DNA sequence: GCTGAAATTCTGGAGTG
DNA sequence: CACTCCAGAATTTCAGC
């Protein structure tokens, strides 16, 4: 990666685990002034190294009691599939969407209030993808040991 | 959820998409003083509603060019499996670990510098789980449309 | 990338309904 | 009890070097 040095990488590694750390503390860790850290952060965001920042939230507190992993087996490839999936990425229920190799070609992680919400979402998925979709495999996620680089027990340790 | 009102939920929803938003701006959005928002945040962290904060980083900038989804088919259930998986949750390469229902019983998302790193990790996984593991299915993640509530094309940064 | 000063934000305690 | 207000502390921000 051009224009990226070890201090940038260290900043990225720290920020992944402590997203709300202050520039001052970050500078202390990597031996840089807060202003320099800020300059580097702006550079990293501009370059796309940092896509955004997020809080890791227990969905139950948002009344989302069903967390689901969908595996999508798609029939054909094409740019239209990515466009359809991008629409679903905008949904409030969707946490993550990946394109993958292997037996299935797309993964969606999403959260719902109940099974009805999940079924409605799956229906929309089937309708939107139409003939491109061969089948959906889904699993309920009933325990989260780590998510977005944040370990379960490391903070509020509630469901351990 | 007891002791959680609509303003708490709104705070959680905003924080998921803008993890580095200031207390002042957050207070502006939900019509509360910064001090009140701070009190609520401390409550939410204490309750375990917020597990932590994270930056969504493009792994290529950390020289991790291989992102992988592992699906683990396990033979038996037991507390030892969760203990083993917890050890793997501490690995620097591991982004997320879920326990699921369905054909496979655990999901691991991880990043590696190359295929050798991936293979070494899979070996360790097999060795650690031993007889409990029936097989591993893995897929390369070659595109990320959304991750941790941050959409690919969007700037989910501080102000948005 | 640093400094230094100004603007902004954060923080804890006192006060109010 | 949760909220606001307020003052001091810390952080962020931006200019200039």
Tab-separated table of C-alpha atoms (C1' of nucleotides) in Angstrom:
chain	number	residue	atom	x	y	z
A	1	UNK	CA	0.000	0.000	0.000
A	2	UNK	CA	1.542	3.270	-1.105
A	3	UNK	CA	1.772	6.250	1.211
A	4	UNK	CA	0.946	4.153	4.252
A	5	UNK	CA	3.549	3.603	6.946
A	6	UNK	CA	3.677	1.567	10.125
A	7	UNK	CA	2.235	4.402	12.201
A	8	UNK	CA	-0.802	4.591	9.932
A	9	UNK	CA	-1.274	0.862	10.293
A	10	UNK	CA	-0.941	1.086	14.062
A	11	UNK	CA	-3.577	3.825	14.094
A	12	UNK	CA	-5.915	1.615	12.056
A	13	UNK	CA	-5.352	-1.348	14.373
A	14	UNK	CA	-6.042	0.711	17.492
A	15	UNK	CA	-9.091	2.401	15.987
A	16	UNK	CA	-10.615	-0.938	15.086
A	17	UNK	CA	-10.740	-1.926	18.740
A	18	UNK	CA	-11.240	1.498	20.328
A	19	UNK	CA	-13.271	3.504	17.867
A	20	UNK	CA	-13.898	6.438	20.195
A	21	UNK	CA	-10.352	6.908	21.433
A	22	UNK	CA	-9.274	10.568	21.488
A	23	UNK	CA	-6.715	11.968	19.073
A	24	UNK	CA	-4.622	12.908	22.097
A	25	UNK	CA	-4.505	9.363	23.471
A	26	UNK	CA	-3.991	7.959	19.983
A	27	UNK	CA	-1.035	10.309	19.551
A	28	UNK	CA	0.361	9.174	22.888
A	29	UNK	CA	0.228	5.533	21.728
A	30	UNK	CA	1.977	6.071	18.392
A	31	UNK	CA	4.257	8.931	19.461
A	32	UNK	CA	2.699	11.679	17.398
A	33	UNK	CA	1.101	15.017	18.202
A	34	UNK	CA	-2.715	15.146	18.172
A	35	UNK	CA	-2.573	17.394	15.103
A	36	UNK	CA	-0.474	14.885	13.190
A	37	UNK	CA	-2.841	12.078	14.116
A	38	UNK	CA	-5.711	14.177	12.826
A	39	UNK	CA	-3.895	14.793	9.539
A	40	UNK	CA	-3.261	11.077	9.169
A	41	UNK	CA	-6.875	10.244	9.993
A	42	UNK	CA	-8.097	12.619	7.301
A	43	UNK	CA	-5.685	11.052	4.858
A	44	UNK	CA	-6.827	7.537	5.796
A	45	UNK	CA	-10.497	8.466	5.434
A	46	UNK	CA	-9.845	10.158	2.092
A	47	UNK	CA	-7.957	7.113	0.816
A	48	UNK	CA	-10.784	4.834	1.896
A	49	UNK	CA	-8.727	2.983	4.487
A	50	UNK	CA	-11.360	3.987	7.046
A	51	UNK	CA	-14.914	3.469	5.805
A	52	UNK	CA	-16.619	4.777	8.924
A	53	UNK	CA	-17.070	4.312	12.650
A	54	UNK	CA	-19.585	2.192	14.485
A	55	UNK	CA	-20.796	1.256	17.946
A	56	UNK	CA	-21.247	-2.463	18.586
A	57	UNK	CA	-24.755	-2.686	19.998
A	58	UNK	CA	-26.705	-5.562	21.542
A	59	UNK	CA	-29.711	-5.707	19.196
A	60	UNK	CA	-32.048	-6.790	21.997
A	61	UNK	CA	-31.933	-3.216	23.283
A	62	UNK	CA	-33.406	-2.134	19.953
A	63	UNK	CA	-36.083	-4.818	20.248
A	64	UNK	CA	-34.392	-6.889	17.566
A	65	UNK	CA	-34.555	-10.363	19.022
A	66	UNK	CA	-33.733	-12.323	15.868
A	67	UNK	CA	-30.286	-12.086	14.322
A	68	UNK	CA	-29.890	-14.042	11.113
A	69	UNK	CA	-27.185	-15.130	8.688
A	70	UNK	CA	-28.421	-15.571	5.114
A	71	UNK	CA	-26.398	-17.487	2.537
A	72	UNK	CA	-27.555	-16.771	-1.005
A	73	UNK	CA	-27.000	-19.253	-3.807
A	74	UNK	CA	-27.176	-17.251	-7.024
A	75	UNK	CA	-27.641	-18.647	-10.508
A	76	UNK	CA	-25.847	-16.153	-12.687
A	77	UNK	CA	-23.382	-13.373	-12.284
A	78	UNK	CA	-23.866	-9.825	-13.450
A	79	UNK	CA	-23.729	-6.184	-12.390
A	80	UNK	CA	-27.480	-6.165	-11.731
A	81	UNK	CA	-27.042	-8.474	-8.762
A	82	UNK	CA	-24.715	-6.045	-7.044
A	83	UNK	CA	-27.167	-3.232	-7.708
A	84	UNK	CA	-29.991	-5.207	-6.106
A	85	UNK	CA	-27.847	-6.098	-3.118
A	86	UNK	CA	-26.841	-2.445	-2.742
A	87	UNK	CA	-30.517	-1.579	-2.326
A	88	UNK	CA	-30.738	-4.105	0.499
A	89	UNK	CA	-27.611	-2.658	2.055
A	90	UNK	CA	-29.629	0.497	2.694
A	91	UNK	CA	-32.186	-1.411	4.793
A	92	UNK	CA	-32.272	-0.575	8.485
A	93	UNK	CA	-32.245	-4.282	9.351
A	94	UNK	CA	-29.086	-5.128	7.451
A	95	UNK	CA	-25.781	-5.081	9.287
A	96	UNK	CA	-23.476	-6.540	6.635
A	97	UNK	CA	-23.484	-7.804	3.050
A	98	UNK	CA	-20.583	-9.663	1.485
A	99	UNK	CA	-20.001	-11.197	-1.914
A	100	UNK	CA	-18.223	-14.519	-1.648
A	101	UNK	CA	-16.788	-17.383	-3.612
A	102	UNK	CA	-17.864	-20.953	-2.937
A	103	UNK	CA	-21.158	-22.788	-2.819
A	104	UNK	CA	-23.059	-19.575	-2.071
A	105	UNK	CA	-22.257	-16.181	-3.575
A	106	UNK	CA	-23.586	-13.661	-1.096
A	107	UNK	CA	-23.889	-13.355	2.674
A	108	UNK	CA	-26.282	-11.079	4.515
A	109	UNK	CA	-26.306	-10.523	8.262
A	110	UNK	CA	-29.462	-8.814	9.489
A	111	UNK	CA	-31.583	-8.285	12.583
A	112	UNK	CA	-35.345	-8.426	13.049
A	113	UNK	CA	-37.928	-7.917	15.740
A	114	UNK	CA	-39.380	-11.365	15.186
A	115	UNK	CA	-39.615	-14.250	12.763
A	116	UNK	CA	-42.298	-12.485	10.760
A	117	UNK	CA	-39.898	-9.657	10.048
A	118	UNK	CA	-37.307	-12.178	8.967
A	119	UNK	CA	-39.733	-13.977	6.668
A	120	UNK	CA	-40.876	-10.704	5.115
A	121	UNK	CA	-37.276	-9.770	4.437
A	122	UNK	CA	-36.544	-13.142	2.856
A	123	UNK	CA	-39.609	-12.735	0.652
A	124	UNK	CA	-38.454	-9.334	-0.519
A	125	UNK	CA	-35.065	-10.828	-1.209
A	126	UNK	CA	-36.591	-13.606	-3.316
A	127	UNK	CA	-38.836	-11.201	-5.191
A	128	UNK	CA	-36.015	-8.740	-5.912
A	129	UNK	CA	-33.562	-11.368	-7.112
A	130	UNK	CA	-36.145	-13.383	-9.021
A	131	UNK	CA	-34.631	-15.871	-11.374
A	132	UNK	CA	-31.078	-15.005	-10.308
A	133	UNK	CA	-31.681	-16.657	-6.959
A	134	UNK	CA	-31.450	-20.398	-6.672
A	135	UNK	CA	-32.025	-20.683	-2.940
A	136	UNK	CA	-31.491	-19.068	0.446
A	137	UNK	CA	-29.934	-20.844	3.389
A	138	UNK	CA	-30.416	-19.140	6.723
A	139	UNK	CA	-29.245	-19.669	10.292
A	140	UNK	CA	-30.232	-17.981	13.516
A	141	UNK	CA	-27.303	-16.300	15.282
A	142	UNK	CA	-27.885	-17.056	18.940
A	143	UNK	CA	-24.570	-16.012	20.429
A	144	UNK	CA	-21.948	-13.411	19.564
A	145	UNK	CA	-18.434	-14.124	20.806
A	146	UNK	CA	-16.858	-11.306	18.824
A	147	UNK	CA	-18.200	-8.762	16.381
A	148	UNK	CA	-16.458	-5.985	14.464
A	149	UNK	CA	-13.250	-6.705	16.403
A	150	UNK	CA	-15.000	-6.234	19.754
A	151	UNK	CA	-14.954	-9.280	22.027
A	152	UNK	CA	-18.067	-10.127	23.991
A	153	UNK	CA	-16.612	-10.373	27.464
A	154	UNK	CA	-14.289	-7.422	27.178
A	155	UNK	CA	-16.833	-4.780	28.167
A	156	UNK	CA	-20.350	-5.043	29.534
A	157	UNK	CA	-20.140	-8.849	29.708
A	158	UNK	CA	-23.863	-9.412	29.870
A	159	UNK	CA	-24.644	-12.583	27.979
A	160	UNK	CA	-21.537	-14.608	28.830
B	1	UNK	CA	-36.165	-3.814	27.700
B	2	UNK	CA	-36.465	-2.211	31.124
B	3	UNK	CA	-35.024	1.226	31.783
B	4	UNK	CA	-34.567	1.936	28.079
B	5	UNK	CA	-36.652	4.596	26.393
B	6	UNK	CA	-36.996	5.832	22.828
B	7	UNK	CA	-34.198	8.360	23.259
B	8	UNK	CA	-31.793	5.630	24.339
B	9	UNK	CA	-32.760	3.615	21.284
B	10	UNK	CA	-32.302	6.634	19.029
B	11	UNK	CA	-28.834	7.155	20.520
B	12	UNK	CA	-27.966	3.515	19.813
B	13	UNK	CA	-29.226	3.764	16.234
B	14	UNK	CA	-27.214	6.916	15.541
B	15	UNK	CA	-24.080	5.583	17.222
B	16	UNK	CA	-24.174	2.451	15.096
B	17	UNK	CA	-23.775	4.493	11.945
B	18	UNK	CA	-21.707	7.394	13.295
B	19	UNK	CA	-19.546	5.939	16.012
B	20	UNK	CA	-17.396	9.037	16.507
B	21	UNK	CA	-20.183	11.599	16.697
B	22	UNK	CA	-19.686	14.108	19.531
B	23	UNK	CA	-21.905	14.139	22.602
B	24	UNK	CA	-22.864	17.694	21.686
B	25	UNK	CA	-24.102	16.769	18.210
B	26	UNK	CA	-25.751	13.627	19.570
B	27	UNK	CA	-27.562	15.752	22.123
B	28	UNK	CA	-28.673	18.126	19.368
B	29	UNK	CA	-30.190	15.190	17.457
B	30	UNK	CA	-32.165	13.757	20.367
B	31	UNK	CA	-32.909	17.048	22.148
B	32	UNK	CA	-30.794	16.489	25.228
B	33	UNK	CA	-27.871	18.279	26.836
B	34	UNK	CA	-24.410	16.799	26.276
B	35	UNK	CA	-24.260	15.902	29.967
B	36	UNK	CA	-27.473	13.909	29.747
B	37	UNK	CA	-26.266	12.096	26.670
B	38	UNK	CA	-23.085	11.251	28.550
B	39	UNK	CA	-25.066	9.862	31.473
B	40	UNK	CA	-27.185	7.769	29.125
B	41	UNK	CA	-24.110	6.481	27.294
B	42	UNK	CA	-22.556	5.388	30.574
B	43	UNK	CA	-25.808	3.663	31.484
B	44	UNK	CA	-25.982	1.924	28.093
B	45	UNK	CA	-22.380	0.745	28.341
B	46	UNK	CA	-22.917	-0.463	31.889
B	47	UNK	CA	-26.041	-2.381	30.856
B	48	UNK	CA	-24.181	-3.991	27.978
B	49	UNK	CA	-26.275	-2.337	25.288
B	50	UNK	CA	-23.038	-0.950	23.861
B	51	UNK	CA	-20.245	-3.528	23.658
B	52	UNK	CA	-17.641	-1.179	22.245
B	53	UNK	CA	-16.744	1.096	19.365
B	54	UNK	CA	-14.965	0.262	16.143
B	55	UNK	CA	-13.604	1.791	12.965
B	56	UNK	CA	-14.540	-0.019	9.768
B	57	UNK	CA	-11.206	-0.478	8.030
B	58	UNK	CA	-10.289	-1.729	4.555
B	59	UNK	CA	-8.048	-4.697	5.433
B	60	UNK	CA	-5.853	-4.188	2.361
B	61	UNK	CA	-4.340	-1.179	4.131
B	62	UNK	CA	-3.182	-3.555	6.858
B	63	UNK	CA	-1.737	-5.904	4.226
B	64	UNK	CA	-4.566	-8.364	4.787
B	65	UNK	CA	-5.516	-9.310	1.271
B	66	UNK	CA	-7.589	-12.403	2.083
B	67	UNK	CA	-10.904	-12.060	3.905
B	68	UNK	CA	-12.585	-15.341	4.664
B	69	UNK	CA	-15.891	-16.661	5.960
B	70	UNK	CA	-15.595	-19.990	7.772
B	71	UNK	CA	-18.628	-22.161	8.436
B	72	UNK	CA	-17.944	-24.795	11.097
B	73	UNK	CA	-19.927	-28.011	11.237
B	74	UNK	CA	-19.545	-29.287	14.796
B	75	UNK	CA	-20.267	-32.806	16.008
B	76	UNK	CA	-21.326	-32.280	19.580
B	77	UNK	CA	-22.387	-29.476	21.801
B	78	UNK	CA	-20.781	-28.512	25.080
B	79	UNK	CA	-19.301	-25.652	27.035
B	80	UNK	CA	-15.792	-26.604	25.911
B	81	UNK	CA	-16.568	-25.571	22.351
B	82	UNK	CA	-17.437	-22.058	23.425
B	83	UNK	CA	-14.241	-21.916	25.463
B	84	UNK	CA	-12.169	-22.937	22.451
B	85	UNK	CA	-13.916	-20.435	20.215
B	86	UNK	CA	-13.331	-17.731	22.815
B	87	UNK	CA	-9.607	-18.351	22.502
B	88	UNK	CA	-9.874	-17.814	18.755
B	89	UNK	CA	-11.867	-14.643	19.351
B	90	UNK	CA	-8.694	-13.185	20.854
B	91	UNK	CA	-6.750	-13.712	17.614
B	92	UNK	CA	-5.677	-10.594	15.784
B	93	UNK	CA	-6.971	-12.046	12.510
B	94	UNK	CA	-10.508	-12.668	13.732
B	95	UNK	CA	-13.139	-10.022	13.149
B	96	UNK	CA	-16.272	-11.882	14.255
B	97	UNK	CA	-17.406	-15.198	15.702
B	98	UNK	CA	-21.038	-16.260	15.905
B	99	UNK	CA	-22.777	-19.372	17.139
B	100	UNK	CA	-25.623	-20.364	14.858
B	101	UNK	CA	-28.389	-22.850	14.326
B	102	UNK	CA	-28.658	-24.782	11.080
B	103	UNK	CA	-26.412	-27.012	9.057
B	104	UNK	CA	-23.280	-25.400	10.568
B	105	UNK	CA	-22.969	-24.278	14.175
B	106	UNK	CA	-20.329	-21.565	14.149
B	107	UNK	CA	-19.267	-18.761	11.825
B	108	UNK	CA	-15.881	-17.071	11.835
B	109	UNK	CA	-14.976	-14.032	9.765
B	110	UNK	CA	-11.236	-13.419	9.612
B	111	UNK	CA	-8.541	-11.681	7.573
B	112	UNK	CA	-5.125	-12.888	6.480
B	113	UNK	CA	-2.102	-11.643	4.608
B	114	UNK	CA	-2.239	-14.553	2.190
B	115	UNK	CA	-3.569	-18.048	1.648
B	116	UNK	CA	-0.827	-19.544	3.779
B	117	UNK	CA	-2.023	-17.525	6.739
B	118	UNK	CA	-5.540	-18.729	6.081
B	119	UNK	CA	-4.458	-22.354	5.863
B	120	UNK	CA	-2.433	-22.092	9.049
B	121	UNK	CA	-5.455	-20.662	10.837
B	122	UNK	CA	-7.706	-23.442	9.549
B	123	UNK	CA	-5.181	-25.990	10.765
B	124	UNK	CA	-5.114	-24.482	14.217
B	125	UNK	CA	-8.885	-24.509	14.203
B	126	UNK	CA	-8.958	-28.211	13.298
B	127	UNK	CA	-6.323	-29.084	15.886
B	128	UNK	CA	-8.057	-27.125	18.658
B	129	UNK	CA	-11.519	-28.537	17.986
B	130	UNK	CA	-10.305	-32.068	17.307
B	131	UNK	CA	-13.080	-34.583	17.330
B	132	UNK	CA	-15.738	-31.932	17.886
B	133	UNK	CA	-15.233	-30.673	14.365
B	134	UNK	CA	-16.844	-32.489	11.493
B	135	UNK	CA	-15.772	-30.144	8.702
B	136	UNK	CA	-15.020	-26.556	7.753
B	137	UNK	CA	-16.577	-24.822	4.788
B	138	UNK	CA	-14.887	-21.622	3.744
B	139	UNK	CA	-15.497	-18.861	1.213
B	140	UNK	CA	-13.370	-15.944	0.138
B	141	UNK	CA	-15.038	-12.576	0.726
B	142	UNK	CA	-14.141	-10.569	-2.355
B	143	UNK	CA	-16.476	-7.596	-1.950
B	144	UNK	CA	-17.992	-5.765	1.006
B	145	UNK	CA	-21.208	-3.864	0.287
B	146	UNK	CA	-21.892	-3.114	3.943
B	147	UNK	CA	-20.146	-3.977	7.169
B	148	UNK	CA	-20.977	-3.137	10.776
B	149	UNK	CA	-23.812	-0.888	9.551
B	150	UNK	CA	-21.435	1.143	7.378
B	151	UNK	CA	-22.263	1.093	3.667
B	152	UNK	CA	-19.411	0.813	1.211
B	153	UNK	CA	-19.949	3.970	-0.808
B	154	UNK	CA	-20.986	6.185	2.064
B	155	UNK	CA	-18.959	8.401	4.338
B	156	UNK	CA	-20.248	7.307	7.722
B	157	UNK	CA	-17.746	9.514	9.454
B	158	UNK	CA	-18.142	12.101	12.052
B	159	UNK	CA	-20.604	14.582	10.604
B	160	UNK	CA	-22.119	12.944	7.568
C	1	DG	C1'	4.936	16.890	11.607
C	2	DC	C1'	5.248	20.330	15.149
C	3	DT	C1'	3.785	24.441	17.879
C	4	DG	C1'	0.575	27.452	20.046
C	5	DA	C1'	-3.608	29.708	20.491
C	6	DA	C1'	-8.560	29.835	19.688
C	7	DA	C1'	-12.826	27.232	19.276
C	8	DT	C1'	-15.224	23.391	20.656
C	9	DT	C1'	-16.225	19.673	23.451
C	10	DC	C1'	-16.112	17.144	27.642
C	11	DT	C1'	-16.798	16.614	32.508
C	12	DG	C1'	-18.378	16.800	37.287
C	13	DG	C1'	-20.974	19.172	40.669
C	14	DA	C1'	-24.766	22.153	42.166
C	15	DG	C1'	-29.362	23.257	41.439
C	16	DT	C1'	-34.281	22.534	39.590
C	17	DG	C1'	-38.694	20.240	38.397
D	1	DC	C1'	-34.131	10.637	39.438
D	2	DA	C1'	-33.215	12.576	35.115
D	3	DC	C1'	-32.274	16.801	33.364
D	4	DT	C1'	-30.023	21.387	32.764
D	5	DC	C1'	-26.706	24.782	33.719
D	6	DC	C1'	-22.199	26.291	34.433
D	7	DA	C1'	-17.255	26.629	35.097
D	8	DG	C1'	-12.830	24.382	34.706
D	9	DA	C1'	-10.309	20.829	32.159
D	10	DA	C1'	-9.368	18.448	28.103
D	11	DT	C1'	-9.624	17.965	23.364
D	12	DT	C1'	-10.011	19.468	18.742
D	13	DT	C1'	-8.916	22.480	15.135
D	14	DC	C1'	-6.357	25.508	12.299
D	15	DA	C1'	-2.808	28.644	11.160
D	16	DG	C1'	2.019	29.187	10.411
D	17	DC	C1'	6.501	27.293	10.491
